[in-house]
Coordinates of N, CA and C in Angstrom, one line a residue:
M1366 N 2.9 -62.7 -92.3 CA 2.9 -63.9 -91.5 C 1.7 -64.0 -90.7
S1367 N 1.4 -65.2 -90.7 CA 0.3 -65.7 -89.9 C 0.2 -65.5 -88.6
T1368 N -1.0 -64.9 -87.9 CA -1.1 -64.6 -86.6 C -1.6 -65.8 -85.7
V1369 N -1.9 -66.7 -86.2 CA -2.4 -68.0 -85.6 C -1.7 -69.3 -85.9
I1370 N -1.4 -70.1 -84.7 CA -0.8 -71.3 -84.9 C -1.8 -72.5 -84.3
E1371 N -1.8 -73.5 -85.2 CA -2.7 -74.6 -84.7 C -1.9 -75.7 -84.8
Q1372 N -2.1 -76.8 -83.7 CA -1.3 -77.9 -83.8 C -2.3 -79.0 -83.4
P1373 N -2.4 -80.0 -84.3 CA -3.3 -80.9 -83.8 C -2.4 -81.9 -82.9
V1374 N -2.8 -82.6 -81.9 CA -2.2 -83.3 -80.9 C -3.1 -84.7 -80.8
E1375 N -2.5 -85.8 -80.1 CA -3.3 -87.0 -79.5 C -3.0 -86.9 -78.2
A1376 N -4.6 -86.8 -78.0 CA -4.8 -86.5 -76.3 C -5.4 -88.0 -75.9
R1377 N -4.8 -88.6 -74.8 CA -5.5 -89.8 -74.4 C -6.3 -89.5 -73.1
L1378 N -7.6 -89.9 -72.9 CA -8.6 -89.4 -72.2 C -8.6 -90.6 -71.1
V1379 N -8.2 -90.1 -69.6 CA -8.3 -91.1 -68.9 C -9.5 -91.6 -68.1
A1380 N -10.0 -92.6 -68.3 CA -11.2 -92.8 -67.9 C -11.4 -94.0 -67.0
A1381 N -12.2 -94.7 -66.7 CA -12.3 -96.0 -65.7 C -11.7 -97.1 -66.1
A1382 N -12.1 -97.0 -67.6 CA -11.5 -98.5 -68.5 C -10.0 -98.4 -68.2
P1383 N -9.1 -99.9 -68.5 CA -8.0 -99.9 -68.0 C -7.4 -99.3 -69.4
R1384 N -7.6 -99.1 -70.4 CA -6.9 -98.3 -71.5 C -7.4 -96.9 -71.7
M1385 N -6.5 -96.1 -72.0 CA -6.7 -94.7 -72.2 C -7.2 -94.4 -73.6
Q1386 N -8.5 -94.2 -73.7 CA -9.0 -93.8 -75.2 C -8.0 -92.6 -75.8
K1387 N -7.8 -93.1 -77.2 CA -6.7 -91.8 -78.0 C -8.2 -90.9 -78.5
I1388 N -8.0 -89.4 -78.4 CA -8.9 -88.5 -79.1 C -8.0 -87.5 -79.8
P1389 N -8.8 -86.9 -80.6 CA -8.0 -85.7 -81.4 C -8.3 -84.9 -80.7
A1390 N -7.1 -83.9 -80.7 CA -7.5 -82.8 -80.2 C -6.7 -81.5 -80.7
T1391 N -6.7 -80.2 -80.9 CA -5.9 -78.9 -81.5 C -5.6 -78.0 -80.1
L1392 N -4.4 -77.9 -80.5 CA -4.0 -76.8 -79.5 C -3.9 -75.4 -80.4
R1393 N -4.3 -74.3 -79.8 CA -4.3 -73.1 -81.0 C -4.4 -71.6 -80.2
Y1394 N -3.3 -71.2 -81.0 CA -2.7 -69.6 -80.4 C -3.1 -68.9 -81.3
D1395 N -3.3 -67.3 -81.0 CA -3.6 -66.3 -81.9 C -3.0 -65.2 -81.1
R1396 N -2.0 -64.5 -81.9 CA -1.6 -63.6 -81.4 C -2.2 -62.4 -80.9
T1397 N -3.4 -62.3 -81.8 CA -4.5 -61.3 -81.4 C -4.9 -61.3 -79.9
D1398 N -4.8 -62.7 -79.2 CA -5.1 -62.7 -77.7 C -3.8 -63.2 -77.1
P1399 N -2.9 -62.7 -77.0 CA -1.6 -63.1 -76.9 C -1.4 -63.8 -75.6
F1400 N -2.1 -64.0 -74.6 CA -2.1 -64.7 -73.1 C -2.7 -65.8 -73.4
A1401 N -3.4 -66.1 -74.6 CA -4.3 -67.5 -74.0 C -3.7 -68.3 -75.1
V1402 N -4.2 -69.6 -74.7 CA -4.2 -70.6 -75.4 C -5.7 -71.5 -75.6
R1403 N -5.8 -72.0 -76.5 CA -7.2 -72.6 -76.7 C -6.9 -74.6 -77.0
M1404 N -7.6 -75.1 -76.3 CA -7.4 -76.7 -76.7 C -8.9 -77.1 -77.2
A1405 N -9.0 -77.4 -78.2 CA -10.2 -77.8 -78.7 C -10.5 -79.2 -79.1
F1406 N -11.5 -79.7 -78.7 CA -11.9 -81.2 -78.7 C -13.0 -81.4 -79.9
P1407 N -12.7 -82.2 -81.1 CA -14.2 -82.1 -81.7 C -15.3 -83.0 -81.3
A1408 N -16.7 -82.8 -82.0 CA -17.9 -83.5 -81.2 C -17.7 -84.9 -81.0
Q1409 N -17.0 -85.5 -82.1 CA -17.2 -87.1 -81.9 C -16.3 -87.6 -80.8
A1410 N -15.8 -86.5 -80.1 CA -14.6 -86.9 -78.8 C -15.2 -86.3 -77.6
T1411 N -16.6 -86.0 -77.6 CA -17.2 -85.2 -76.5 C -18.5 -86.1 -76.2
L1412 N -18.8 -86.2 -74.7 CA -20.0 -86.7 -74.7 C -21.5 -86.1 -74.9
E1413 N -21.1 -84.6 -74.9 CA -22.3 -84.1 -75.6 C -22.7 -84.2 -77.1
G1414 N -21.7 -84.6 -77.8 CA -21.4 -84.8 -79.1 C -21.5 -83.1 -80.0
V1415 N -20.8 -82.5 -79.1 CA -20.6 -81.0 -79.8 C -19.0 -80.4 -79.9
E1416 N -18.5 -79.7 -80.2 CA -17.2 -79.4 -80.3 C -17.0 -78.6 -78.8
V1417 N -16.0 -78.8 -77.9 CA -15.9 -78.3 -76.8 C -14.4 -77.7 -76.7
C1418 N -14.5 -76.4 -76.3 CA -12.9 -75.7 -76.6 C -12.5 -75.0 -75.2
W1419 N -11.8 -75.2 -74.8 CA -11.1 -74.6 -73.5 C -10.0 -73.5 -73.8
T1420 N -10.2 -72.6 -73.1 CA -9.3 -71.4 -73.1 C -8.6 -71.3 -71.7
F1421 N -7.4 -71.1 -71.9 CA -6.3 -71.1 -70.5 C -4.9 -70.1 -70.9
A1422 N -4.5 -70.1 -69.8 CA -3.1 -69.1 -70.0 C -2.1 -69.9 -70.6
R1423 N -1.3 -69.4 -71.9 CA -0.3 -70.1 -72.3 C 1.0 -70.3 -71.2
E1424 N 1.0 -69.4 -70.4 CA 2.2 -69.4 -69.3 C 1.5 -70.7 -68.1
L1425 N 0.4 -70.8 -68.3 CA -0.2 -72.2 -67.2 C 0.3 -73.4 -67.9
L1426 N 0.1 -73.3 -69.5 CA 0.6 -74.6 -70.0 C 2.1 -74.8 -70.0
A1427 N 2.9 -73.9 -70.2 CA 4.6 -73.8 -70.0 C 5.0 -74.2 -68.6
A1428 N 4.3 -73.5 -67.5 CA 4.5 -74.1 -66.2 C 4.5 -75.3 -66.0
G1429 N 3.0 -75.9 -66.5 CA 2.8 -77.1 -66.3 C 3.6 -78.3 -66.5
L1430 N 4.5 -78.0 -67.7 CA 5.3 -78.9 -68.0 C 6.6 -79.4 -67.0
H1431 N 6.5 -78.3 -65.9 CA 7.8 -78.8 -65.0 C 7.1 -79.3 -63.6
D1432 N 5.9 -78.5 -63.2 CA 5.1 -78.7 -61.8 C 3.8 -78.3 -62.0
A1433 N 3.2 -79.0 -61.1 CA 1.7 -78.9 -60.9 C 1.5 -77.5 -60.9
E1434 N 0.4 -77.1 -61.8 CA -0.3 -75.7 -62.1 C -1.6 -75.5 -62.3
G1435 N -2.1 -74.4 -61.5 CA -3.4 -74.2 -61.8 C -4.3 -74.8 -60.5
Y1436 N -5.4 -73.8 -60.2 CA -6.1 -74.0 -59.0 C -7.6 -73.9 -59.3
G1437 N -7.8 -73.6 -60.6 CA -9.2 -73.3 -61.0 C -9.7 -74.3 -62.2
D1438 N -10.4 -74.2 -63.3 CA -11.1 -75.0 -64.1 C -10.1 -75.6 -64.9
V1439 N -9.0 -75.3 -65.1 CA -7.8 -76.1 -65.9 C -6.6 -76.0 -65.2
R1440 N -6.2 -77.3 -64.8 CA -4.9 -77.6 -64.3 C -3.9 -78.8 -65.0
V1441 N -2.8 -78.4 -65.0 CA -1.7 -78.9 -66.0 C -0.6 -79.3 -64.8
R1442 N -0.1 -80.7 -65.2 CA 1.1 -81.0 -64.5 C 2.0 -82.3 -65.3
P1443 N 3.4 -82.2 -64.9 CA 4.1 -83.2 -65.6 C 3.6 -84.5 -65.4
Y1444 N 3.7 -85.6 -65.9 CA 3.4 -87.0 -65.7 C 4.4 -88.0 -66.1
G1445 N 5.2 -88.8 -65.5 CA 6.3 -89.7 -65.9 C 7.3 -88.9 -67.0
F1446 N 7.8 -89.7 -67.9 CA 9.1 -89.1 -68.7 C 8.3 -88.2 -69.7
D1447 N 7.7 -88.4 -70.5 CA 7.2 -87.5 -71.5 C 5.7 -87.4 -71.5
R1448 N 5.1 -87.2 -70.6 CA 3.3 -86.9 -70.5 C 3.5 -85.5 -69.8
T1449 N 2.5 -84.9 -70.2 CA 1.5 -83.8 -69.5 C 0.3 -83.9 -69.4
V1450 N 0.0 -83.9 -68.2 CA -1.6 -84.0 -67.9 C -2.3 -82.6 -67.9
L1451 N -3.4 -82.6 -68.5 CA -4.5 -81.5 -68.6 C -5.6 -82.1 -67.8
E1452 N -6.3 -81.4 -66.7 CA -7.6 -81.4 -66.2 C -8.3 -80.3 -66.4
F1453 N -9.5 -80.9 -67.2 CA -10.6 -79.5 -67.3 C -11.9 -79.9 -66.2
H1454 N -11.8 -78.9 -65.6 CA -13.2 -79.0 -64.5 C -14.1 -78.3 -64.9
A1455 N -15.6 -78.9 -65.0 CA -16.5 -78.3 -65.3 C -17.8 -78.7 -64.4
P1456 N -18.7 -78.0 -64.1 CA -20.2 -78.4 -63.3 C -20.3 -80.0 -63.8
E1457 N -20.5 -80.2 -64.9 CA -20.9 -81.5 -65.6 C -19.7 -82.6 -64.9
G1458 N -18.5 -82.5 -64.9 CA -17.5 -83.4 -64.4 C -16.0 -82.8 -64.6
T1459 N -15.3 -83.9 -64.5 CA -14.0 -83.4 -64.9 C -13.3 -84.4 -66.0
A1460 N -12.4 -84.0 -66.8 CA -12.1 -84.5 -68.1 C -10.7 -84.6 -67.6
V1461 N -9.8 -85.5 -67.7 CA -8.4 -85.8 -67.7 C -7.9 -86.2 -69.1
V1462 N -6.6 -85.6 -69.7 CA -6.1 -86.1 -70.6 C -4.5 -86.0 -70.6
H1463 N -3.9 -86.8 -71.2 CA -2.5 -86.8 -71.1 C -2.1 -86.4 -72.7
L1464 N -1.1 -85.5 -72.6 CA -0.5 -85.2 -73.9 C 1.0 -85.6 -74.1
H1465 N 1.2 -85.9 -75.3 CA 3.2 -86.1 -75.3 C 3.8 -84.7 -74.8
S1466 N 4.6 -84.6 -74.0 CA 5.1 -83.2 -73.6 C 6.0 -82.7 -74.9
G1467 N 6.5 -83.6 -75.8 CA 7.2 -83.0 -76.7 C 6.4 -82.2 -77.7
D1468 N 5.0 -82.9 -77.9 CA 4.1 -82.0 -78.8 C 3.7 -80.7 -78.0
V1469 N 3.5 -80.7 -76.7 CA 3.4 -79.3 -76.0 C 4.6 -78.5 -76.1
R1470 N 6.0 -78.7 -75.8 CA 7.1 -78.3 -75.9 C 7.2 -77.6 -77.6
Q1471 N 6.7 -78.4 -78.5 CA 6.6 -77.8 -80.0 C 6.0 -76.8 -80.1
F1472 N 5.0 -77.0 -79.8 CA 3.5 -76.1 -79.8 C 4.2 -74.6 -79.1
L1473 N 4.6 -74.8 -78.0 CA 4.9 -73.8 -77.0 C 6.1 -73.0 -78.0
A1474 N 6.7 -73.7 -78.4 CA 8.3 -73.2 -79.1 C 7.6 -72.1 -80.2
A1475 N 6.6 -72.7 -80.9 CA 6.0 -72.1 -82.0 C 5.2 -70.9 -81.9
T1476 N 4.8 -71.1 -80.6 CA 4.2 -69.5 -80.2 C 5.0 -68.5 -79.6
A1477 N 6.2 -69.1 -79.0 CA 7.3 -68.1 -78.7 C 7.6 -67.4 -79.7
E1478 N 7.9 -68.1 -81.1 CA 8.6 -67.3 -82.2 C 7.6 -66.4 -82.6
L1479 N 6.5 -66.5 -82.4 CA 5.4 -65.6 -83.0 C 5.2 -64.6 -82.0
V1480 N 5.0 -64.8 -80.9 CA 5.0 -64.0 -79.5 C 6.0 -64.2 -78.3
P1481 N 7.2 -63.6 -78.0 CA 7.9 -64.0 -77.3 C 7.3 -64.2 -75.9
L1482 N 7.3 -65.0 -74.8 CA 7.2 -65.1 -73.6 C 7.4 -63.5 -72.9
G1483 N 6.5 -63.2 -72.1 CA 7.0 -61.9 -71.3 C 6.7 -60.8 -72.3
L1484 N 6.7 -60.8 -73.8 CA 6.2 -59.5 -74.4 C 5.0 -59.6 -75.2
E1485 N 3.9 -60.4 -74.3 CA 2.6 -60.3 -75.2 C 1.9 -59.2 -75.1
H1486 N 2.0 -58.4 -73.9 CA 1.4 -57.0 -74.0 C 1.9 -56.0 -75.1
L1487 N 2.8 -56.5 -75.6 CA 3.1 -55.5 -77.1 C 2.0 -55.7 -78.2
Q1488 N 1.4 -56.9 -78.0 CA 0.5 -57.1 -78.9 C -0.8 -56.5 -78.8
L1489 N -1.0 -56.3 -77.7 CA -2.4 -55.3 -77.5 C -2.4 -54.0 -77.9
D1490 N -3.8 -53.7 -78.4 CA -3.9 -52.2 -78.9 C -4.9 -51.6 -77.7
L1491 N -4.2 -51.3 -76.7 CA -5.0 -50.9 -75.5 C -6.1 -49.6 -75.9
D1492 N -5.3 -48.6 -76.9 CA -6.1 -47.6 -77.3 C -7.3 -47.8 -78.3
H1493 N -7.2 -49.1 -79.0 CA -8.4 -49.3 -79.6 C -9.5 -50.0 -78.8
G1494 N -9.1 -50.8 -77.7 CA -9.7 -51.6 -76.8 C -10.8 -50.5 -75.8
L1495 N -10.0 -49.5 -75.3 CA -10.8 -48.5 -74.7 C -11.4 -47.6 -75.6
A1496 N -11.3 -47.5 -76.8 CA -12.3 -46.5 -77.6 C -13.3 -47.5 -77.7
E1497 N -13.2 -48.7 -78.0 CA -14.3 -49.6 -78.4 C -15.3 -49.8 -76.8
L1498 N -14.7 -49.5 -75.8 CA -15.6 -49.6 -74.6 C -16.3 -48.2 -74.4
M1499 N -15.4 -47.3 -74.7 CA -16.1 -46.0 -74.6 C -17.0 -45.6 -75.7
R1500 N -17.1 -46.1 -76.7 CA -18.0 -45.7 -78.0 C -19.4 -45.9 -77.5
D1501 N -19.8 -46.8 -76.7 CA -21.0 -46.9 -76.2 C -21.4 -46.5 -74.9
A1502 N -20.9 -45.8 -74.2 CA -20.8 -45.1 -73.0 C -21.5 -44.0 -73.1
C1503 N -21.7 -43.2 -74.0 CA -22.4 -42.0 -74.3 C -24.1 -42.0 -74.9

């Protein structure tokens, strides 16, 4: 069984222009990092011309489908009938993208099938992690 789920999504970049630009993005979940979700934007979709990847809590994405969530670099909130807004805050500026909420729900359902919500801790090998930390301590 695969340990990774990737789902391409169509994001709409909110900008000063009257129409929102469509940009490709990918949501990614890896059960070896069970609390995290990654959202990647390809180089052609960024101002810097390099791929940009944001990592944030799966729980944040799920909660943001229903209420405004997040106080840090990533914020998520529902918008209208079937949109979810993600805000990415960095020193260089803020990017705001809209996703279809149905795509987000489909992605979260696939991640929950791989690792059920609330059972993420069962995927962690704490003994191995501690051994890695202690290996270089002597």
